[in-house]
mmCIF file of N, CA and C in Angstrom:
data_model
loop_
_atom_site.group_PDB
_atom_site.id
_atom_site.type_symbol
_atom_site.label_atom_id
_atom_site.label_comp_id
_atom_site.label_asym_id
_atom_site.label_seq_id
_atom_site.Cartn_x
_atom_site.Cartn_y
_atom_site.Cartn_z
ATOM 1 N N MET A 1 -8.229 23.173 7.075
ATOM 2 C CA MET A 1 -8.898 22.583 5.926
ATOM 3 C C MET A 1 -7.890 22.193 4.848
ATOM 4 N N GLU A 2 -6.888 23.040 4.585
ATOM 5 C CA GLU A 2 -5.907 22.754 3.594
ATOM 6 C C GLU A 2 -5.121 21.471 3.931
ATOM 7 N N GLU A 3 -4.810 21.309 5.209
ATOM 8 C CA GLU A 3 -4.051 20.134 5.693
ATOM 9 C C GLU A 3 -4.837 18.842 5.344
ATOM 10 N N MET A 4 -6.129 18.881 5.553
ATOM 11 C CA MET A 4 -6.964 17.706 5.206
ATOM 12 C C MET A 4 -6.899 17.427 3.712
ATOM 13 N N THR A 5 -6.909 18.436 2.910
ATOM 14 C CA THR A 5 -6.827 18.271 1.474
ATOM 15 C C THR A 5 -5.510 17.618 1.065
ATOM 16 N N LYS A 6 -4.399 18.015 1.677
ATOM 17 C CA LYS A 6 -3.093 17.419 1.380
ATOM 18 C C LYS A 6 -3.096 15.932 1.811
ATOM 19 N N LYS A 7 -3.681 15.658 2.977
ATOM 20 C CA LYS A 7 -3.723 14.256 3.431
ATOM 21 C C LYS A 7 -4.602 13.421 2.515
ATOM 22 N N ASP A 8 -5.743 13.963 2.092
ATOM 23 C CA ASP A 8 -6.601 13.247 1.167
ATOM 24 C C ASP A 8 -5.907 12.946 -0.146
ATOM 25 N N ALA A 9 -5.185 13.960 -0.659
ATOM 26 C CA ALA A 9 -4.455 13.790 -1.934
ATOM 27 C C ALA A 9 -3.378 12.726 -1.775
ATOM 28 N N LEU A 10 -2.702 12.686 -0.643
ATOM 29 C CA LEU A 10 -1.691 11.690 -0.376
ATOM 30 C C LEU A 10 -2.311 10.300 -0.335
ATOM 31 N N HIS A 11 -3.440 10.151 0.367
ATOM 32 C CA HIS A 11 -4.128 8.844 0.412
ATOM 33 C C HIS A 11 -4.554 8.400 -0.978
ATOM 34 N N ARG A 12 -5.034 9.309 -1.801
ATOM 35 C CA ARG A 12 -5.439 8.923 -3.165
ATOM 36 C C ARG A 12 -4.220 8.506 -3.999
ATOM 37 N N ALA A 13 -3.115 9.227 -3.867
ATOM 38 C CA ALA A 13 -1.925 8.897 -4.629
ATOM 39 C C ALA A 13 -1.374 7.526 -4.217
ATOM 40 N N ILE A 14 -1.329 7.270 -2.941
ATOM 41 C CA ILE A 14 -0.886 5.940 -2.430
ATOM 42 C C ILE A 14 -1.854 4.879 -2.934
ATOM 43 N N GLY A 15 -3.132 5.137 -2.883
ATOM 44 C CA GLY A 15 -4.124 4.178 -3.341
ATOM 45 C C GLY A 15 -3.982 3.820 -4.817
ATOM 46 N N LYS A 16 -3.676 4.818 -5.640
ATOM 47 C CA LYS A 16 -3.448 4.549 -7.070
ATOM 48 C C LYS A 16 -2.250 3.675 -7.294
ATOM 49 N N ARG A 17 -1.163 3.971 -6.552
ATOM 50 C CA ARG A 17 0.025 3.132 -6.701
ATOM 51 C C ARG A 17 -0.192 1.716 -6.201
ATOM 52 N N LEU A 18 -0.974 1.603 -5.126
ATOM 53 C CA LEU A 18 -1.314 0.269 -4.572
ATOM 54 C C LEU A 18 -2.144 -0.503 -5.618
ATOM 55 N N ALA A 19 -3.137 0.133 -6.186
ATOM 56 C CA ALA A 19 -3.967 -0.531 -7.204
ATOM 57 C C ALA A 19 -3.135 -0.993 -8.380
ATOM 58 N N LYS A 20 -2.230 -0.144 -8.853
ATOM 59 C CA LYS A 20 -1.389 -0.523 -9.976
ATOM 60 C C LYS A 20 -0.484 -1.690 -9.669
ATOM 61 N N ALA A 21 0.101 -1.695 -8.471
ATOM 62 C CA ALA A 21 0.973 -2.807 -8.055
ATOM 63 C C ALA A 21 0.182 -4.103 -7.987
ATOM 64 N N ARG A 22 -1.052 -4.033 -7.459
ATOM 65 C CA ARG A 22 -1.904 -5.210 -7.347
ATOM 66 C C ARG A 22 -2.278 -5.719 -8.739
ATOM 67 N N LYS A 23 -2.676 -4.829 -9.603
ATOM 68 C CA LYS A 23 -3.095 -5.212 -10.983
ATOM 69 C C LYS A 23 -1.916 -5.802 -11.740
ATOM 70 N N ASP A 24 -0.732 -5.210 -11.548
ATOM 71 C CA ASP A 24 0.464 -5.709 -12.231
ATOM 72 C C ASP A 24 0.751 -7.152 -11.862
ATOM 73 N N LYS A 25 0.363 -7.566 -10.676
ATOM 74 C CA LYS A 25 0.595 -8.962 -10.231
ATOM 75 C C LYS A 25 -0.592 -9.851 -10.664
ATOM 76 N N GLY A 26 -1.637 -9.248 -11.193
ATOM 77 C CA GLY A 26 -2.790 -10.032 -11.645
ATOM 78 C C GLY A 26 -3.761 -10.419 -10.570
ATOM 79 N N TYR A 27 -3.722 -9.741 -9.440
ATOM 80 C CA TYR A 27 -4.603 -10.025 -8.325
ATOM 81 C C TYR A 27 -5.856 -9.161 -8.326
ATOM 82 N N THR A 28 -6.975 -9.695 -7.884
ATOM 83 C CA THR A 28 -8.165 -8.907 -7.656
ATOM 84 C C THR A 28 -8.047 -8.321 -6.233
ATOM 85 N N GLN A 29 -8.932 -7.377 -5.949
ATOM 86 C CA GLN A 29 -8.986 -6.862 -4.579
ATOM 87 C C GLN A 29 -9.298 -7.981 -3.606
ATOM 88 N N ALA A 30 -10.188 -8.854 -3.964
ATOM 89 C CA ALA A 30 -10.536 -9.977 -3.121
ATOM 90 C C ALA A 30 -9.357 -10.895 -2.866
ATOM 91 N N ASP A 31 -8.569 -11.157 -3.934
ATOM 92 C CA ASP A 31 -7.355 -11.986 -3.787
ATOM 93 C C ASP A 31 -6.411 -11.390 -2.761
ATOM 94 N N LEU A 32 -6.082 -10.116 -2.940
ATOM 95 C CA LEU A 32 -5.157 -9.434 -2.057
ATOM 96 C C LEU A 32 -5.667 -9.429 -0.629
ATOM 97 N N ALA A 33 -6.963 -9.112 -0.495
ATOM 98 C CA ALA A 33 -7.584 -9.051 0.836
ATOM 99 C C ALA A 33 -7.443 -10.395 1.585
ATOM 100 N N GLU A 34 -7.693 -11.479 0.866
ATOM 101 C CA GLU A 34 -7.623 -12.784 1.477
ATOM 102 C C GLU A 34 -6.181 -13.103 1.889
ATOM 103 N N MET A 35 -5.209 -12.710 1.069
ATOM 104 C CA MET A 35 -3.794 -13.009 1.360
ATOM 105 C C MET A 35 -3.312 -12.277 2.593
ATOM 106 N N ILE A 36 -3.839 -11.119 2.877
ATOM 107 C CA ILE A 36 -3.357 -10.377 4.036
ATOM 108 C C ILE A 36 -4.349 -10.321 5.188
ATOM 109 N N GLY A 37 -5.514 -10.944 5.047
ATOM 110 C CA GLY A 37 -6.440 -11.069 6.149
ATOM 111 C C GLY A 37 -7.308 -9.835 6.442
ATOM 112 N N VAL A 38 -7.663 -9.118 5.385
ATOM 113 C CA VAL A 38 -8.565 -7.983 5.519
ATOM 114 C C VAL A 38 -9.737 -8.198 4.555
ATOM 115 N N SER A 39 -10.714 -7.278 4.592
ATOM 116 C CA SER A 39 -11.870 -7.412 3.672
ATOM 117 C C SER A 39 -11.507 -6.803 2.310
ATOM 118 N N ALA A 40 -12.198 -7.275 1.294
ATOM 119 C CA ALA A 40 -12.045 -6.674 -0.038
ATOM 120 C C ALA A 40 -12.486 -5.190 -0.006
ATOM 121 N N GLN A 41 -13.483 -4.865 0.818
ATOM 122 C CA GLN A 41 -13.922 -3.492 0.979
ATOM 123 C C GLN A 41 -12.794 -2.633 1.499
ATOM 124 N N HIS A 42 -12.005 -3.144 2.428
ATOM 125 C CA HIS A 42 -10.881 -2.360 2.983
ATOM 126 C C HIS A 42 -9.850 -2.088 1.876
ATOM 127 N N ILE A 43 -9.575 -3.064 1.058
ATOM 128 C CA ILE A 43 -8.643 -2.878 -0.056
ATOM 129 C C ILE A 43 -9.182 -1.795 -1.011
ATOM 130 N N SER A 44 -10.482 -1.878 -1.301
ATOM 131 C CA SER A 44 -11.125 -0.897 -2.134
ATOM 132 C C SER A 44 -11.020 0.503 -1.531
ATOM 133 N N ASN A 45 -11.273 0.623 -0.228
ATOM 134 C CA ASN A 45 -11.163 1.911 0.463
ATOM 135 C C ASN A 45 -9.749 2.454 0.403
ATOM 136 N N LEU A 46 -8.760 1.590 0.590
ATOM 137 C CA LEU A 46 -7.352 2.001 0.482
ATOM 138 C C LEU A 46 -7.045 2.525 -0.904
ATOM 139 N N GLU A 47 -7.437 1.789 -1.924
ATOM 140 C CA GLU A 47 -7.120 2.130 -3.309
ATOM 141 C C GLU A 47 -7.805 3.419 -3.780
ATOM 142 N N ARG A 48 -8.971 3.710 -3.179
ATOM 143 C CA ARG A 48 -9.689 4.939 -3.537
ATOM 144 C C ARG A 48 -9.282 6.114 -2.678
ATOM 145 N N GLY A 49 -8.401 5.864 -1.678
ATOM 146 C CA GLY A 49 -7.954 6.920 -0.797
ATOM 147 C C GLY A 49 -8.966 7.338 0.240
ATOM 148 N N ILE A 50 -9.960 6.472 0.483
ATOM 149 C CA ILE A 50 -10.964 6.763 1.495
ATOM 150 C C ILE A 50 -10.368 6.677 2.891
ATOM 151 N N VAL A 51 -9.459 5.751 3.087
ATOM 152 C CA VAL A 51 -8.773 5.558 4.352
ATOM 153 C C VAL A 51 -7.264 5.517 4.096
ATOM 154 N N GLY A 52 -6.501 5.895 5.088
ATOM 155 C CA GLY A 52 -5.054 5.783 5.024
ATOM 156 C C GLY A 52 -4.611 4.349 5.350
ATOM 157 N N ILE A 53 -3.411 4.019 4.928
ATOM 158 C CA ILE A 53 -2.886 2.668 5.136
ATOM 159 C C ILE A 53 -2.047 2.630 6.409
ATOM 160 N N SER A 54 -2.229 1.583 7.188
ATOM 161 C CA SER A 54 -1.430 1.407 8.375
ATOM 162 C C SER A 54 -0.074 0.817 7.979
ATOM 163 N N ILE A 55 0.897 0.999 8.842
ATOM 164 C CA ILE A 55 2.230 0.447 8.571
ATOM 165 C C ILE A 55 2.188 -1.060 8.469
ATOM 166 N N GLU A 56 1.457 -1.706 9.328
ATOM 167 C CA GLU A 56 1.364 -3.154 9.299
ATOM 168 C C GLU A 56 0.755 -3.631 7.956
ATOM 169 N N THR A 57 -0.342 -2.971 7.535
ATOM 170 C CA THR A 57 -0.949 -3.371 6.259
ATOM 171 C C THR A 57 -0.030 -3.094 5.076
ATOM 172 N N LEU A 58 0.625 -1.951 5.114
ATOM 173 C CA LEU A 58 1.580 -1.627 4.049
ATOM 174 C C LEU A 58 2.649 -2.684 3.922
ATOM 175 N N LEU A 59 3.208 -3.106 5.048
ATOM 176 C CA LEU A 59 4.261 -4.129 5.006
ATOM 177 C C LEU A 59 3.741 -5.444 4.465
ATOM 178 N N GLN A 60 2.525 -5.831 4.891
ATOM 179 C CA GLN A 60 1.946 -7.083 4.378
ATOM 180 C C GLN A 60 1.691 -7.021 2.887
ATOM 181 N N ILE A 61 1.154 -5.910 2.443
ATOM 182 C CA ILE A 61 0.882 -5.754 1.007
ATOM 183 C C ILE A 61 2.165 -5.798 0.219
ATOM 184 N N CYS A 62 3.164 -5.044 0.681
ATOM 185 C CA CYS A 62 4.433 -5.005 -0.074
ATOM 186 C C CYS A 62 5.072 -6.368 -0.150
ATOM 187 N N GLU A 63 4.940 -7.158 0.905
ATOM 188 C CA GLU A 63 5.486 -8.509 0.889
ATOM 189 C C GLU A 63 4.767 -9.368 -0.135
ATOM 190 N N VAL A 64 3.432 -9.338 -0.153
ATOM 191 C CA VAL A 64 2.649 -10.154 -1.064
ATOM 192 C C VAL A 64 2.882 -9.730 -2.519
ATOM 193 N N LEU A 65 2.964 -8.396 -2.754
ATOM 194 C CA LEU A 65 3.112 -7.900 -4.125
ATOM 195 C C LEU A 65 4.570 -7.802 -4.553
ATOM 196 N N ASP A 66 5.474 -8.153 -3.657
ATOM 197 C CA ASP A 66 6.925 -8.002 -3.947
ATOM 198 C C ASP A 66 7.238 -6.591 -4.414
ATOM 199 N N ALA A 67 6.732 -5.633 -3.655
ATOM 200 C CA ALA A 67 6.956 -4.231 -3.947
ATOM 201 C C ALA A 67 7.641 -3.585 -2.763
ATOM 202 N N SER A 68 8.425 -2.522 -3.045
ATOM 203 C CA SER A 68 9.030 -1.822 -1.926
ATOM 204 C C SER A 68 8.023 -0.830 -1.320
ATOM 205 N N CYS A 69 8.195 -0.509 -0.075
ATOM 206 C CA CYS A 69 7.344 0.499 0.557
ATOM 207 C C CYS A 69 7.516 1.836 -0.154
ATOM 208 N N ASP A 70 8.746 2.157 -0.597
ATOM 209 C CA ASP A 70 8.990 3.381 -1.325
ATOM 210 C C ASP A 70 8.160 3.422 -2.604
ATOM 211 N N ALA A 71 8.012 2.299 -3.288
ATOM 212 C CA ALA A 71 7.246 2.266 -4.517
ATOM 213 C C ALA A 71 5.795 2.670 -4.283
ATOM 214 N N ILE A 72 5.259 2.177 -3.142
ATOM 215 C CA ILE A 72 3.865 2.442 -2.833
ATOM 216 C C ILE A 72 3.703 3.851 -2.223
ATOM 217 N N LEU A 73 4.573 4.206 -1.311
ATOM 218 C CA LEU A 73 4.437 5.477 -0.603
ATOM 219 C C LEU A 73 4.937 6.685 -1.404
ATOM 220 N N ARG A 74 6.055 6.523 -2.094
ATOM 221 C CA ARG A 74 6.715 7.684 -2.716
ATOM 222 C C ARG A 74 6.929 7.514 -4.205
ATOM 223 N N ASN A 75 6.451 6.443 -4.772
ATOM 224 C CA ASN A 75 6.604 6.174 -6.203
ATOM 225 C C ASN A 75 8.087 6.025 -6.616
ATOM 226 N N ARG A 76 8.882 5.464 -5.743
ATOM 227 C CA ARG A 76 10.294 5.153 -6.083
ATOM 228 C C ARG A 76 10.308 3.731 -6.553
ATOM 229 N N LYS A 77 10.917 3.540 -7.667
ATOM 230 C CA LYS A 77 10.923 2.224 -8.318
ATOM 231 C C LYS A 77 11.941 1.233 -7.753
ATOM 232 N N SER A 78 13.078 1.721 -7.368
ATOM 233 C CA SER A 78 14.172 0.825 -7.029
ATOM 234 C C SER A 78 14.260 0.528 -5.534
ATOM 235 N N ARG A 79 14.386 -0.707 -5.192
ATOM 236 C CA ARG A 79 14.606 -1.110 -3.799
ATOM 237 C C ARG A 79 15.997 -0.704 -3.353
ATOM 238 N N SER A 80 16.932 -0.496 -4.268
ATOM 239 C CA SER A 80 18.301 -0.183 -3.917
ATOM 240 C C SER A 80 18.516 1.251 -3.501
ATOM 241 N N GLN A 81 17.508 2.119 -3.657
ATOM 242 C CA GLN A 81 17.641 3.509 -3.303
ATOM 243 C C GLN A 81 17.782 3.715 -1.796
ATOM 244 N N THR A 82 17.170 2.860 -1.038
ATOM 245 C CA THR A 82 17.238 2.922 0.415
ATOM 246 C C THR A 82 17.431 1.514 0.964
ATOM 247 N N PRO A 83 18.125 1.353 2.065
ATOM 248 C CA PRO A 83 18.295 -0.011 2.608
ATOM 249 C C PRO A 83 16.975 -0.533 3.144
ATOM 250 N N ASP A 84 16.770 -1.824 2.962
ATOM 251 C CA ASP A 84 15.546 -2.460 3.528
ATOM 252 C C ASP A 84 15.764 -2.791 4.983
ATOM 253 N N ILE A 85 14.795 -2.592 5.808
ATOM 254 C CA ILE A 85 14.812 -3.019 7.198
ATOM 255 C C ILE A 85 13.628 -3.957 7.383
ATOM 256 N N HIS A 86 13.904 -5.175 7.789
ATOM 257 C CA HIS A 86 12.889 -6.195 7.928
ATOM 258 C C HIS A 86 12.561 -6.412 9.381
ATOM 259 N N VAL A 87 11.273 -6.371 9.704
ATOM 260 C CA VAL A 87 10.790 -6.605 11.041
ATOM 261 C C VAL A 87 9.678 -7.639 10.989
ATOM 262 N N ASP A 88 9.762 -8.664 11.767
ATOM 263 C CA ASP A 88 8.721 -9.669 11.845
ATOM 264 C C ASP A 88 7.647 -9.191 12.808
ATOM 265 N N LEU A 89 6.432 -8.923 12.265
ATOM 266 C CA LEU A 89 5.332 -8.413 13.058
ATOM 267 C C LEU A 89 4.354 -9.512 13.544
ATOM 268 N N ARG A 90 4.687 -10.717 13.304
ATOM 269 C CA ARG A 90 3.815 -11.835 13.687
ATOM 270 C C ARG A 90 3.706 -12.039 15.147
ATOM 271 N N ASN A 91 4.715 -11.663 15.934
ATOM 272 C CA ASN A 91 4.662 -11.789 17.366
ATOM 273 C C ASN A 91 5.089 -10.549 18.070
#
């Protein structure tokens, strides 16, 4: 039971950082959803911590919002703290 609580807290924390990054860019949930090909409901669920984020969705969101994965996952502000690894997931 405690493990589930930790996971839920992590999802909520990631969701809050995701929402802040989206709002900082001036996008609505619907805007972001359209840009990455998911529903606005899915973005809402991510931001509220109802569901966890997949790696593919995280990478797409970070690209659109010009945010680092560390900023969303671990609240690290600088992209220079860790080297970026770019992988093309389109094929």
